Coordinates of C-alpha atoms in Angstrom, one line a residue:
M35 CA -33.8 -44.1 -12.8
T36 CA -31.1 -44.9 -15.5
K37 CA -27.8 -43.7 -15.3
T38 CA -26.4 -41.6 -18.1
V39 CA -22.7 -41.2 -18.6
K40 CA -21.9 -38.2 -20.7
K41 CA -18.8 -36.2 -21.6
F42 CA -17.7 -32.8 -20.8
E43 CA -17.9 -30.1 -23.6
T44 CA -14.2 -29.5 -24.8
E45 CA -14.0 -26.4 -22.8
V46 CA -15.2 -27.5 -19.7
Q47 CA -12.8 -30.2 -19.4
Q48 CA -10.2 -27.4 -20.7
L49 CA -11.1 -25.3 -17.4
L50 CA -11.1 -28.0 -15.1
D51 CA -7.2 -29.0 -16.3
L52 CA -6.7 -25.2 -15.6
V53 CA -8.6 -25.3 -12.4
I54 CA -6.6 -28.4 -10.8
H55 CA -3.1 -27.5 -12.1
S56 CA -3.0 -23.7 -12.3
L57 CA -6.0 -21.2 -11.9
Y58 CA -5.7 -21.5 -7.6
S59 CA -2.7 -20.6 -6.1
N60 CA -3.7 -22.3 -2.7
K61 CA -5.8 -25.8 -2.8
E62 CA -7.5 -24.9 0.4
I63 CA -9.7 -22.4 -1.6
F64 CA -12.2 -25.5 -2.9
L65 CA -13.8 -25.3 0.7
R66 CA -14.4 -21.6 -0.1
E67 CA -16.1 -21.8 -3.2
L68 CA -18.3 -24.7 -2.2
I69 CA -19.3 -23.0 1.1
S70 CA -20.0 -19.6 -1.1
N71 CA -22.0 -21.8 -3.6
A72 CA -24.2 -23.2 -0.8
S73 CA -24.4 -19.5 0.6
D74 CA -25.4 -18.2 -2.9
A75 CA -28.1 -21.3 -2.9
I76 CA -29.6 -20.4 0.6
D77 CA -30.1 -16.5 -0.8
K78 CA -31.7 -17.3 -3.4
I79 CA -34.4 -19.7 -1.8
K80 CA -34.9 -16.9 0.6
F81 CA -35.4 -14.8 -2.5
E82 CA -37.7 -16.8 -3.9
S83 CA -39.5 -18.0 -0.8
H84 CA -41.0 -14.5 -0.3
S85 CA -43.5 -14.9 -3.5
N86 CA -43.5 -18.5 -2.6
M87 CA -43.6 -19.4 0.9
E88 CA -44.4 -23.4 0.0
L89 CA -40.6 -23.6 -1.3
L90 CA -39.5 -23.8 2.0
E91 CA -41.2 -27.2 2.9
G92 CA -41.4 -26.1 6.5
N93 CA -37.4 -25.8 6.8
S94 CA -36.1 -22.4 7.1
D95 CA -33.4 -23.4 9.4
W96 CA -30.7 -22.1 8.0
K97 CA -27.6 -23.8 7.7
I98 CA -24.3 -25.0 6.0
K99 CA -23.3 -28.3 7.3
L100 CA -19.3 -29.9 7.1
H101 CA -19.2 -33.7 7.7
A102 CA -15.6 -35.5 7.5
D103 CA -15.2 -39.2 7.6
K104 CA -11.9 -40.1 7.9
E105 CA -12.8 -43.7 7.6
A106 CA -14.1 -43.3 4.4
G107 CA -11.5 -40.2 3.5
T108 CA -14.6 -38.4 2.6
L109 CA -15.5 -34.7 3.0
T110 CA -19.0 -33.6 2.6
I111 CA -20.7 -30.2 1.6
T112 CA -24.8 -30.1 2.5
D113 CA -26.7 -27.1 2.1
N114 CA -30.7 -26.3 2.6
G115 CA -30.7 -23.8 -0.7
I116 CA -32.7 -24.0 -3.5
G117 CA -31.1 -27.5 -5.1
M118 CA -31.2 -28.1 -8.6
S119 CA -33.3 -29.7 -10.8
M120 CA -31.8 -32.7 -13.1
D121 CA -31.5 -30.2 -16.3
E122 CA -30.2 -27.6 -14.0
V123 CA -27.2 -29.9 -13.4
A124 CA -26.6 -30.8 -16.9
E125 CA -26.8 -27.2 -18.0
N126 CA -24.7 -25.7 -15.2
I127 CA -21.8 -28.1 -14.4
G128 CA -21.8 -29.6 -17.7
T129 CA -21.4 -26.5 -19.8
I130 CA -19.2 -23.4 -18.9
A131 CA -20.9 -21.0 -20.4
K132 CA -24.2 -21.3 -18.2
S133 CA -23.9 -20.8 -14.9
G134 CA -26.7 -21.4 -12.5
T135 CA -25.7 -17.8 -10.3
K136 CA -25.1 -16.1 -13.9
S137 CA -28.5 -17.1 -15.1
F138 CA -30.5 -16.1 -12.0
V139 CA -28.8 -12.8 -12.0
A140 CA -29.7 -12.5 -15.3
A141 CA -33.7 -13.4 -14.6
L142 CA -33.7 -10.8 -11.6
K143 CA -32.2 -8.3 -14.0
E144 CA -34.7 -9.0 -16.7
Q145 CA -37.5 -8.4 -13.9
N146 CA -36.2 -5.3 -13.1
L147 CA -36.0 -6.1 -9.2
A148 CA -34.3 -3.9 -7.1
D149 CA -34.5 -6.0 -3.8
N150 CA -31.6 -8.8 -5.6
P151 CA -29.8 -11.0 -2.8
E152 CA -25.9 -10.8 -2.5
L153 CA -25.2 -14.1 -4.6
I154 CA -21.7 -15.2 -4.3
G155 CA -19.9 -16.1 -7.4
Q156 CA -20.7 -18.2 -10.4
F157 CA -21.4 -21.8 -9.9
G158 CA -19.8 -23.9 -12.7
V159 CA -16.2 -22.5 -12.0
G160 CA -16.2 -22.7 -8.1
F161 CA -17.5 -26.2 -8.1
Y162 CA -14.8 -27.7 -10.2
A163 CA -12.5 -26.4 -7.5
S164 CA -13.2 -29.8 -5.9
F165 CA -11.1 -31.4 -8.3
M166 CA -8.5 -30.4 -6.9
V167 CA -8.4 -32.2 -3.6
A168 CA -10.4 -35.4 -5.0
D169 CA -10.6 -37.8 -7.3
K170 CA -14.2 -38.4 -7.2
V171 CA -17.0 -35.7 -6.4
V172 CA -20.7 -37.3 -5.8
L173 CA -22.9 -34.3 -6.1
T174 CA -27.0 -35.2 -4.7
T175 CA -29.6 -32.5 -5.1
R176 CA -33.0 -31.9 -5.2
K177 CA -34.8 -28.6 -6.4
A178 CA -37.2 -26.5 -3.6
G179 CA -40.5 -27.7 -4.6
G180 CA -40.1 -30.5 -7.2
K181 CA -40.6 -33.4 -4.4
E182 CA -40.8 -36.3 -6.6
F183 CA -37.2 -36.8 -7.4
G184 CA -33.5 -35.6 -6.9
C185 CA -30.7 -36.1 -9.1
R186 CA -27.2 -37.3 -8.8
W187 CA -24.2 -36.2 -10.6
E188 CA -20.9 -37.9 -10.3
S189 CA -17.2 -37.5 -11.9
T190 CA -13.8 -38.4 -11.3
G191 CA -12.9 -35.7 -13.5
D192 CA -11.5 -37.5 -16.6
G193 CA -13.6 -36.0 -18.9
S194 CA -16.5 -37.6 -18.2
Y195 CA -19.6 -37.9 -15.6
S196 CA -22.5 -39.5 -14.8
I197 CA -26.5 -38.2 -13.7
E198 CA -29.1 -39.8 -12.9
E199 CA -32.4 -40.0 -10.7
C200 CA -32.4 -40.8 -7.3
E201 CA -34.6 -39.9 -4.1
K202 CA -33.6 -37.2 -1.8
E203 CA -36.0 -36.3 1.0
T204 CA -34.7 -32.6 1.5
R205 CA -34.5 -29.9 -0.8
G206 CA -30.5 -28.4 -1.5
T207 CA -27.4 -29.9 -2.5
E208 CA -25.0 -32.5 -1.1
I209 CA -21.4 -33.2 -2.2
V210 CA -18.9 -35.5 -0.9
L211 CA -15.5 -35.3 -1.7
H212 CA -13.2 -38.6 -2.6
L213 CA -10.1 -36.8 -1.2
K214 CA -6.9 -37.7 -2.8
D215 CA -4.3 -39.7 -0.6
D216 CA -2.4 -36.2 -0.1
M217 CA -5.1 -33.9 0.7
K218 CA -6.7 -35.9 3.6
E219 CA -5.5 -33.5 5.9
F220 CA -8.7 -31.7 5.0
L221 CA -10.2 -34.0 6.7
D222 CA -8.8 -32.4 10.2
E223 CA -11.3 -30.6 12.7
W224 CA -8.6 -28.0 13.3
K225 CA -7.7 -27.7 9.0
I226 CA -11.4 -27.4 8.6
R227 CA -11.8 -25.0 11.5
S228 CA -9.1 -22.6 10.0
I229 CA -9.9 -22.5 6.9
V230 CA -13.7 -21.3 7.8
K231 CA -11.8 -19.0 10.0
K232 CA -9.7 -17.5 7.1
Y233 CA -12.5 -17.5 4.3
S234 CA -15.8 -17.8 5.6
D235 CA -15.6 -16.4 8.9
Y236 CA -18.3 -13.9 7.7
V237 CA -20.3 -15.6 5.6
Q238 CA -24.1 -14.6 7.1
Y239 CA -25.3 -18.4 7.5
P240 CA -23.7 -20.8 9.9
V241 CA -21.4 -23.3 8.8
V242 CA -21.8 -25.9 11.2
M243 CA -20.1 -29.3 12.1
D244 CA -20.7 -32.2 14.1
V245 CA -17.9 -32.3 16.9
T246 CA -17.0 -35.2 19.3
R247 CA -15.3 -34.7 22.6
T248 CA -14.7 -37.1 25.2
E249 CA -15.9 -35.7 28.8
P250 CA -16.2 -37.7 31.9
V251 CA -19.4 -38.6 33.1
K252 CA -21.6 -35.9 35.1
D253 CA -24.7 -36.6 37.5
A254 CA -27.9 -35.0 37.1
E255 CA -27.0 -32.1 38.5
G256 CA -24.0 -31.5 36.1
K257 CA -20.8 -32.7 39.0
V258 CA -18.5 -35.1 37.2
I259 CA -18.6 -38.3 38.8
E260 CA -15.2 -39.7 40.3
G261 CA -14.7 -42.9 39.2
G262 CA -17.6 -42.8 36.5
G263 CA -15.4 -42.8 33.5
T264 CA -15.5 -40.9 30.1
I265 CA -18.7 -40.6 27.4
E266 CA -18.1 -39.7 23.9
K267 CA -20.5 -36.4 23.3
T268 CA -21.1 -35.0 20.0
T269 CA -22.4 -31.6 19.7
E270 CA -23.2 -29.3 16.2
E271 CA -21.0 -26.6 16.3
T272 CA -20.6 -23.3 14.4
L273 CA -17.3 -22.5 12.9
N274 CA -17.9 -19.0 11.6
S275 CA -18.9 -15.7 13.6
M276 CA -21.1 -14.7 10.9
K277 CA -20.6 -10.9 12.1
A278 CA -19.2 -8.8 9.2
I279 CA -18.8 -5.3 11.2
W280 CA -18.7 -3.3 7.9
T281 CA -22.0 -4.4 6.6
R282 CA -23.5 -2.4 9.6
S283 CA -24.6 1.1 9.9
K284 CA -21.8 3.8 11.2
S285 CA -24.4 4.3 14.2
E286 CA -24.8 0.7 14.8
I287 CA -21.1 0.5 15.8
T288 CA -19.1 1.8 19.0
E289 CA -15.6 2.9 18.8
E290 CA -14.6 -0.1 21.3
E291 CA -16.1 -2.4 18.4
Y292 CA -14.1 -0.4 15.5
E293 CA -11.2 -0.6 17.8
E294 CA -11.8 -4.4 18.4
F295 CA -11.8 -5.3 14.7
Y296 CA -8.9 -3.1 13.9
K297 CA -6.8 -5.0 16.8
H298 CA -8.1 -8.4 14.8
I299 CA -7.1 -7.7 11.5
S300 CA -3.6 -5.7 12.3
H301 CA -2.3 -7.5 14.8
D302 CA -1.8 -4.2 16.5
Y303 CA -2.1 -3.4 20.5
D304 CA -2.6 0.3 20.3
K305 CA -5.6 2.2 18.7
P306 CA -5.9 3.3 15.2
L307 CA -5.2 7.4 14.4
S308 CA -8.3 7.1 12.7
T309 CA -11.1 5.0 11.2
I310 CA -12.5 5.5 7.5
H311 CA -16.0 3.6 7.1
Y312 CA -17.9 4.4 3.9
S313 CA -19.8 2.8 1.7
A314 CA -19.5 3.2 -2.5
E315 CA -22.4 3.3 -4.8
G316 CA -22.4 3.2 -8.4
V317 CA -19.9 2.2 -11.0
S318 CA -18.4 0.1 -8.5
E319 CA -20.0 -0.7 -5.2
F320 CA -18.2 -2.0 -2.3
K321 CA -17.7 -1.3 1.8
A322 CA -14.6 -0.6 3.3
I323 CA -13.6 0.0 6.7
V324 CA -10.1 1.2 6.8
Y325 CA -7.8 2.6 9.4
I326 CA -4.9 5.0 9.5
P327 CA -2.4 3.3 12.3
S328 CA -0.8 5.4 14.9
H329 CA 2.5 4.0 14.7
K330 CA 4.4 2.8 11.6
P331 CA 5.1 -1.4 11.6
Y332 CA 8.8 -2.4 11.6
D333 CA 8.7 -3.9 8.4
L334 CA 7.3 -0.9 6.7
F335 CA 10.0 -0.2 4.3
L336 CA 11.1 -4.1 3.9
R337 CA 10.9 -5.5 0.0
D338 CA 8.4 -8.2 1.1
H339 CA 6.3 -6.1 3.3
K340 CA 2.7 -7.0 3.0
K341 CA -0.3 -4.5 2.7
G342 CA -2.5 -4.4 5.1
V343 CA -5.8 -4.5 3.2
H344 CA -8.1 -7.8 3.3
L345 CA -10.3 -8.1 0.3
Y346 CA -13.8 -9.8 0.5
V347 CA -16.5 -10.7 -2.1
K348 CA -19.7 -10.6 -0.4
R349 CA -18.2 -11.5 2.8
V350 CA -15.8 -14.2 1.8
Y351 CA -12.6 -14.0 2.1
I352 CA -10.2 -13.4 -1.3
T353 CA -6.6 -12.3 -0.1
D354 CA -4.9 -10.2 2.5
N355 CA -2.0 -9.0 -0.1
C356 CA -4.1 -7.8 -3.2
E357 CA -1.3 -5.4 -4.2
A358 CA -3.5 -3.2 -7.0
L359 CA -6.0 -2.7 -4.0
L360 CA -4.1 0.1 -2.8
P361 CA -0.8 1.9 -4.2
D362 CA 2.3 1.5 -2.5
Y363 CA 2.5 5.0 -1.2
L364 CA -0.5 3.7 0.9
R365 CA 0.7 0.4 2.0
F366 CA 0.4 1.2 5.8
I367 CA -3.2 1.2 5.5
K368 CA -5.2 -1.8 7.2
G369 CA -8.7 -2.8 6.7
V370 CA -11.2 -4.6 4.8
V371 CA -13.3 -3.8 1.1
D372 CA -16.0 -6.0 0.9
S373 CA -17.3 -5.7 -3.3
S374 CA -20.3 -6.7 -4.7
D375 CA -19.3 -6.6 -8.1
L376 CA -16.1 -8.6 -8.5
P377 CA -16.0 -12.5 -9.5
L378 CA -15.5 -14.5 -6.8
N379 CA -14.0 -17.6 -8.9
V380 CA -10.8 -16.1 -9.7
S381 CA -7.3 -16.5 -8.5
R382 CA -5.5 -13.6 -6.4
E383 CA -3.1 -13.1 -9.7
I384 CA -5.9 -12.8 -12.2
L385 CA -7.5 -10.5 -9.6
Q386 CA -4.8 -7.6 -9.6
E387 CA -5.7 -6.7 -13.3
D388 CA -9.5 -6.8 -12.4
V389 CA -11.2 -3.4 -13.8
Q390 CA -13.4 -3.2 -10.6
I391 CA -10.3 -3.4 -8.5
K392 CA -9.2 -0.4 -10.1
R393 CA -12.4 1.5 -9.9
I394 CA -11.8 0.3 -5.8
Q395 CA -8.2 1.7 -5.8
K396 CA -9.4 5.0 -7.3
S397 CA -12.3 5.4 -4.7
L398 CA -10.5 4.2 -2.1
V399 CA -7.4 6.4 -2.4
G400 CA -9.5 9.3 -2.9
K401 CA -11.2 8.8 0.3
I402 CA -8.3 8.3 2.1
L403 CA -6.4 11.4 0.7
S404 CA -9.5 13.3 1.8
T405 CA -9.6 12.4 5.1
L406 CA -5.9 13.1 5.7
A407 CA -6.5 16.5 4.5
E408 CA -9.4 17.2 6.8
M409 CA -7.4 15.5 9.4
K410 CA -4.6 18.4 8.7
E411 CA -7.5 21.4 8.6
K412 CA -9.4 20.3 11.8
N413 CA -6.9 18.0 13.8
F414 CA -3.5 19.1 13.1
E415 CA -2.4 17.5 16.4
D416 CA -3.4 13.9 14.9
Y417 CA -1.9 14.7 11.8
L418 CA 1.2 15.8 13.2
K419 CA 1.3 12.4 14.6
F420 CA 0.4 10.5 11.3
Y421 CA 3.3 12.3 9.3
A422 CA 5.5 11.9 11.8
E423 CA 5.2 8.1 11.1
F424 CA 4.5 7.5 7.8
G425 CA 5.5 11.3 5.9
P426 CA 8.3 9.8 3.8
V427 CA 6.2 6.9 2.8
L428 CA 3.1 9.4 1.8
K429 CA 6.0 11.4 0.0
E430 CA 6.3 8.6 -2.5
G431 CA 2.6 9.2 -4.0
I432 CA 4.1 12.5 -5.9
H433 CA 6.7 10.6 -8.0
F434 CA 4.3 7.5 -8.5
D435 CA 0.6 8.8 -8.5
H436 CA 0.4 11.3 -11.0
A437 CA -3.6 11.4 -10.5
N438 CA -3.2 12.5 -7.0
K439 CA -0.2 14.4 -7.0
E440 CA -1.9 17.9 -6.1
K441 CA -3.8 16.1 -3.3
I442 CA -0.6 14.8 -2.0
Q443 CA 1.3 18.0 -2.3
D444 CA -1.2 19.8 -0.4
L445 CA -0.6 17.1 2.2
L446 CA 3.1 17.5 2.9
L447 CA 4.8 19.6 5.6
Y448 CA 8.3 21.1 6.4
E449 CA 10.2 22.5 8.7
S450 CA 11.8 25.8 7.8
S451 CA 14.0 28.6 8.2
K452 CA 11.1 30.8 9.7
T453 CA 10.0 27.5 12.1
E454 CA 11.0 26.2 15.0
K455 CA 12.7 23.0 15.1
G456 CA 9.4 20.3 15.0
K457 CA 7.2 22.9 13.8
Y458 CA 6.1 22.8 10.0
V459 CA 4.5 24.6 7.0
S460 CA 3.1 23.6 4.3
F461 CA 3.3 24.5 0.5
K462 CA 0.1 26.8 0.8
E463 CA 1.3 28.6 3.9
Y464 CA 4.9 29.2 2.9
V465 CA 3.4 31.2 -0.8
E466 CA 0.8 32.7 1.8
R467 CA 4.0 34.8 3.9
M468 CA 6.2 35.1 0.5
P469 CA 7.5 38.7 0.5
E470 CA 6.5 40.3 -2.5
G471 CA 9.4 40.7 -4.0
Q472 CA 10.0 36.9 -3.7
K473 CA 9.5 34.9 -7.2
E474 CA 10.3 30.9 -6.2
I475 CA 9.8 28.2 -3.4
Y476 CA 13.3 28.2 -2.4
F477 CA 14.5 24.7 -0.4
I478 CA 17.4 22.8 0.5
T479 CA 17.7 19.2 1.2
G480 CA 20.4 17.7 3.9
M481 CA 20.5 15.0 6.2
S482 CA 19.3 17.2 9.3
R483 CA 17.8 20.4 10.0
E484 CA 21.4 21.3 11.9
A485 CA 23.1 20.3 8.9
V486 CA 21.2 22.9 6.5
E487 CA 20.5 25.2 8.8
N488 CA 24.2 26.2 8.9
S489 CA 24.9 26.0 5.5
P490 CA 26.8 28.7 3.3
Y491 CA 24.1 28.4 1.0
M492 CA 21.7 30.1 3.3
E493 CA 23.8 33.3 3.7
A494 CA 22.2 35.6 0.9
L495 CA 18.6 34.3 1.6
R496 CA 18.7 34.8 5.4
K497 CA 20.2 38.2 4.5
K498 CA 16.8 39.1 2.3
D499 CA 14.5 37.2 4.5
Y500 CA 13.4 34.8 2.4
E501 CA 12.2 31.5 3.9
V502 CA 13.8 28.3 2.8
L503 CA 12.5 24.9 3.3
Y504 CA 14.2 22.2 4.9
M505 CA 14.1 18.8 3.0
T506 CA 15.3 16.3 5.3
D507 CA 13.7 12.7 4.3
P508 CA 16.0 10.9 1.8
V509 CA 12.6 10.9 -0.1
D510 CA 13.0 14.4 -0.7
E511 CA 15.2 14.3 -3.2
W512 CA 13.1 12.4 -5.7
V513 CA 9.6 14.6 -4.3
V514 CA 11.5 17.4 -5.9
Q515 CA 12.0 16.1 -8.9
A516 CA 8.3 15.7 -9.4
I517 CA 7.0 19.0 -8.2
H518 CA 8.4 21.1 -10.6
E519 CA 5.9 24.4 -9.0
Y520 CA 3.3 24.9 -6.5
Q521 CA 0.4 27.7 -7.6
E522 CA 2.6 29.0 -10.4
K523 CA 5.7 29.1 -8.3
H524 CA 8.6 27.6 -9.0
L525 CA 10.5 25.3 -6.7
K526 CA 14.3 26.3 -6.6
A527 CA 16.8 24.4 -5.0
I528 CA 19.5 27.0 -3.2
D529 CA 22.5 25.0 -3.8
R530 CA 22.3 24.2 -7.8
G531 CA 22.5 26.9 -10.3
D532 CA 22.5 30.0 -10.0
L533 CA 20.4 32.2 -7.7
E534 CA 18.5 34.9 -8.9
I535 CA 17.1 36.7 -6.0
D536 CA 17.8 40.3 -6.3
T537 CA 16.1 43.1 -7.5
E538 CA 16.8 44.8 -10.8
E539 CA 18.5 47.9 -9.3
E540 CA 20.3 45.5 -6.8
K541 CA 21.4 43.3 -9.7
K542 CA 22.8 46.5 -11.7
E543 CA 24.9 47.5 -8.3
K544 CA 26.5 43.7 -7.8
E545 CA 27.1 43.0 -11.4
A546 CA 28.9 46.3 -11.6
K547 CA 30.7 45.0 -8.2
K548 CA 31.5 41.9 -9.7
E549 CA 33.2 43.1 -12.7
E550 CA 35.3 45.2 -10.5
A551 CA 36.1 41.8 -8.5
K552 CA 36.8 39.9 -11.9
K553 CA 39.6 42.7 -12.6
E554 CA 41.0 42.1 -9.2
Y555 CA 40.5 38.3 -8.6
G556 CA 40.7 37.8 -12.5
S557 CA 44.0 36.5 -12.6
L558 CA 44.0 34.5 -9.1
M559 CA 40.8 32.7 -10.1
E560 CA 42.4 31.2 -13.2
F561 CA 45.1 30.4 -11.4
I562 CA 42.7 28.4 -8.7
Q563 CA 40.7 27.0 -11.8
E564 CA 43.9 25.3 -13.4
T565 CA 45.3 24.3 -10.0
L566 CA 41.6 22.2 -9.0
K567 CA 40.7 21.0 -12.8
E568 CA 40.7 17.7 -11.9
K569 CA 38.1 18.4 -9.1
V570 CA 36.1 21.5 -10.5
K571 CA 34.2 21.7 -13.3
E572 CA 34.4 25.9 -13.0
V573 CA 35.6 28.6 -10.3
R574 CA 33.6 31.6 -10.4
L575 CA 32.3 34.8 -8.0
S576 CA 29.7 33.8 -5.5
S577 CA 26.3 35.9 -5.6
R578 CA 25.0 33.6 -2.4
L579 CA 27.6 34.1 -0.2
T580 CA 28.0 36.7 2.7
D581 CA 30.0 35.2 4.9
S582 CA 31.6 31.7 4.2
A583 CA 34.9 31.9 1.9
C584 CA 33.8 29.4 -0.6
C585 CA 30.9 26.6 -1.4
L586 CA 30.6 23.9 -4.1
V587 CA 27.2 24.2 -6.2
A588 CA 25.9 21.8 -8.8
D589 CA 24.4 22.7 -12.2
E590 CA 20.8 23.2 -12.4
M591 CA 20.1 19.0 -13.2
G592 CA 22.9 18.0 -11.6
L593 CA 23.7 15.9 -8.8
N594 CA 24.3 17.8 -5.4
A595 CA 26.1 16.3 -2.3
N596 CA 23.1 15.1 -0.7
M597 CA 21.8 12.9 -3.6
E598 CA 25.6 11.6 -4.1
K599 CA 25.6 10.4 -0.5
I600 CA 21.8 8.9 -0.6
L601 CA 23.0 6.6 -3.6
K602 CA 26.3 5.9 -2.3
A603 CA 24.1 4.4 0.7
M604 CA 21.9 2.2 -1.6
N605 CA 25.1 1.1 -3.1
Q606 CA 24.3 2.8 -6.3
E607 CA 26.9 3.7 -8.9
V608 CA 27.3 7.2 -8.4
P609 CA 28.6 9.1 -12.0
E610 CA 31.4 11.3 -12.0
A611 CA 30.2 15.1 -11.7
K612 CA 32.1 18.1 -11.1
R613 CA 30.8 20.7 -9.4
I614 CA 31.1 24.7 -9.4
L615 CA 33.5 26.2 -7.1
E616 CA 32.2 29.5 -6.0
L617 CA 34.4 32.3 -4.1
N618 CA 32.9 34.8 -1.9
P619 CA 34.4 38.1 -3.3
D620 CA 33.9 40.2 -0.4
H621 CA 36.2 37.6 1.8
Q622 CA 39.7 38.7 3.1
I623 CA 40.8 35.5 1.9
L624 CA 40.8 36.3 -1.8
Q625 CA 42.3 39.6 -0.8
V626 CA 45.2 37.6 0.5
M627 CA 45.7 35.2 -2.1
T628 CA 45.5 38.2 -4.4
A629 CA 48.6 39.9 -2.8
M630 CA 50.8 36.8 -3.0
Y631 CA 49.9 36.0 -6.1
E632 CA 50.6 39.3 -7.4
K633 CA 54.3 38.8 -5.2
D634 CA 55.1 35.3 -6.3
K635 CA 53.2 33.4 -8.8
G636 CA 55.2 30.6 -8.1
D637 CA 54.8 30.4 -4.5
P638 CA 53.8 26.7 -3.7
K639 CA 51.4 27.8 -0.7
L640 CA 49.2 29.3 -3.8
K641 CA 48.2 25.9 -4.9
D642 CA 47.7 24.7 -0.8
Y643 CA 45.8 27.5 -0.2
S644 CA 43.7 26.7 -3.6
E645 CA 43.5 23.0 -2.2
L646 CA 42.4 24.3 1.3
L647 CA 39.3 26.4 -0.4
F648 CA 38.0 23.1 -1.9
D649 CA 38.5 20.8 0.8
Q650 CA 36.5 23.4 3.1
A651 CA 34.0 23.6 0.8
L652 CA 33.5 19.7 1.2
L653 CA 33.4 20.0 4.8
T654 CA 31.0 22.7 4.7
E655 CA 28.2 20.7 2.7
G656 CA 29.2 17.2 5.1
S657 CA 31.2 15.5 2.0
P658 CA 34.6 13.7 3.1
I659 CA 37.9 15.3 2.1
K660 CA 39.9 12.6 0.0
D661 CA 43.4 13.6 2.3
P662 CA 42.1 14.4 5.6
L663 CA 46.1 13.9 6.7
R664 CA 47.1 16.5 4.6
F665 CA 44.5 18.9 5.4
T666 CA 45.4 18.7 8.7
K667 CA 48.7 19.5 8.5
L668 CA 48.3 22.8 6.2
V669 CA 45.8 24.1 8.6
S670 CA 48.5 23.3 11.1
E671 CA 50.9 25.2 9.4
L672 CA 48.6 28.2 8.9
M673 CA 48.2 28.6 12.7
V674 CA 51.6 28.2 13.4
A675 CA 52.5 30.8 10.8
G676 CA 49.6 33.1 12.2
G677 CA 51.2 32.6 15.6
K678 CA 54.2 34.0 15.2

C-alpha cells in the first residue's frame, strides 16, 4: 500500500485559497457542505441499487453520522453512501474541472433517465470548505461493490496531498477534520446541533450523533435508586427533523400544519392571511410555500429590515436574506423557496446574481400578484385587511417594477369623493363609472381624507359631480409620477396646472366671463402681482374655485404643497419654487378690493389685503405662513372694522 504525494493542479490551489479566505462569508457553512455531499452520496447508491442490489452490501440503514472528539480536536463526518474509488478521489478532489456529482448527472442525462435522484451540490468545491476550519483533512472512502480495498486521501491544504490504498470494511466515506486551534467551538454539542438545525434540518436522511448524558442509576422497573449514584449513558440522537413540508402534496397538509410552519419561520404568533403553496417546472424548477402575513412587522420600513423568504437548495438551507429572491416592495412576504437548479457551492453574495434566482423571482412575483388579484376579486374583506397593512409597500412596486406595473395598478385602492370614509374604489371601478363628458382621472394628494376633502381645489369638480381620488399615503406622490394613464385615461392632479373640465359650450361662456372679469379686475390683479412678486409666480383668475376666494396652484410638473411637506419631513432639500395664486372672479373680495383700488391706489390696506389673500391660500392648503403674528393682527383689525 504505497502512499503517493501529489500537487494540486494550479486552479485547484487557487480555488482552495479562495474558499478558505473569501468565498464563504460564514465559516460554519463547511458542515452544511459536507452533510450535503454525504446526502448526495446516499442518493447515488439508492439510485444505483435499483439496478444492482448487491451494491447495498446488506446495509440500507441510511444515515450521516457526526462525531466530535475534543481530546483529539477532530470532527468526523461519516456516511454509508456510494463511496469512491482511488481514481475517483484523485479525479474529483485533485481536479476542480471534474466533479463527482457533475459527472454523475451528465451520465444520467446521456442515458435519458427521467427519475434522477435530487443531487446536492458539486463534490469538489463543497469539500474544500473543510479547510476553512481544519489545518488537516483525512478522507477515507470505499466504493460500493469494491470490497478489495479503500482509499485514504490526506492534505493540510498547503498545495499538495497524499493518496494511498487502505483497508475499509464498509462502503461510504469518512472525513476527519483536524480543527484549527481557533475553530474548536465546532466540537461543542450545542454548536453542532445549531448548525445542523439551521442548514440541514430538512435533509431527507438522518444526521446523527452519539450524545452522552449523566443519569441517576435506575432499577429494573425504571425507578431512580436513591443513593445509587450516577452513570454515563450514550445514545445516538438524530439532529435533524427531515420534515420538509414544502415537498409534500397540498392535499396531505392540514391548515394547522401550514400555520405551524408559518409561525416557525416568521416568529409571528398570529395566523397568516393567505398561504401560497406551489411547484414550478420547466426552465426553472422549484417548490415554494410563501405566506401573506395578517399584519405588518414593526421593522417593515426600517432600512435594515430583512426579507422573510428562506432559500434552500434541494432541502439544504442557503440563506434567509437573499435580496434578489423578491423585489423590495414584497419584503413583507414570508416563506420558503427550494430550488433544484441552483448550485449549492456558492456564497450568498454570488447567489444574488444567479440567473436562476432571477427566473425564480419572476415566477414568484407573478404568483403572489395573481393571488392578491384573486383575493381582491373573491374575498374583498381579506384584501382590505391586507391593503390596510401593506398597501403603501405594494405601491412602491409601481415605481420600481415596470414589468408588473399594470398588475400592481389593478391592485391599488383609494378612497374618493364618491366613497364613504373607509370605503375604497379601484382605478377600474373609477373608469367604469365616469360620466360621459369626463376625459381624465382626477386625483388630489394630501395628508388625510379630511384635508383633501375640504380643499378649495375640489369645488369645481364637486359642482360637476366628478369623482376625485383621495391619495393620502406619502408614497402616492411617487406613484402618480409612474402612472400617467389607466385604460387610456390620463391621470390629472387637481392642484396642478390648468383644470379643463368644461364642455366646449361651457368653455366659451366662461371665457367670455373671464374676459369681462379681466377688464374689471385687470388693474387690481397687476397690483397684487407686483405686491406678491417675491412669493408667487403669477396671479390669475381661477376656473376651479366656486366658493373660496383663492388658492395656490403648482405648474403641471411642479412641486405641490404636499410634496414639499414630504420632502421636508425626509430632511431633503426643497428647491425654491413659486406657485400660481388663483383668484375666484365671483368672490366678493375682488369687488371690495377693486373699489378700494379705484378710490385710492395708494391705500396701504390694499397691500395688507393682498398679503392676507396669499396667507389664506397657504392655510387652506395646509402650509405654514411666515408671519403668523402679522396675520392675526390684520384679521383682528378687519374684525374690529367690520363691527363698527
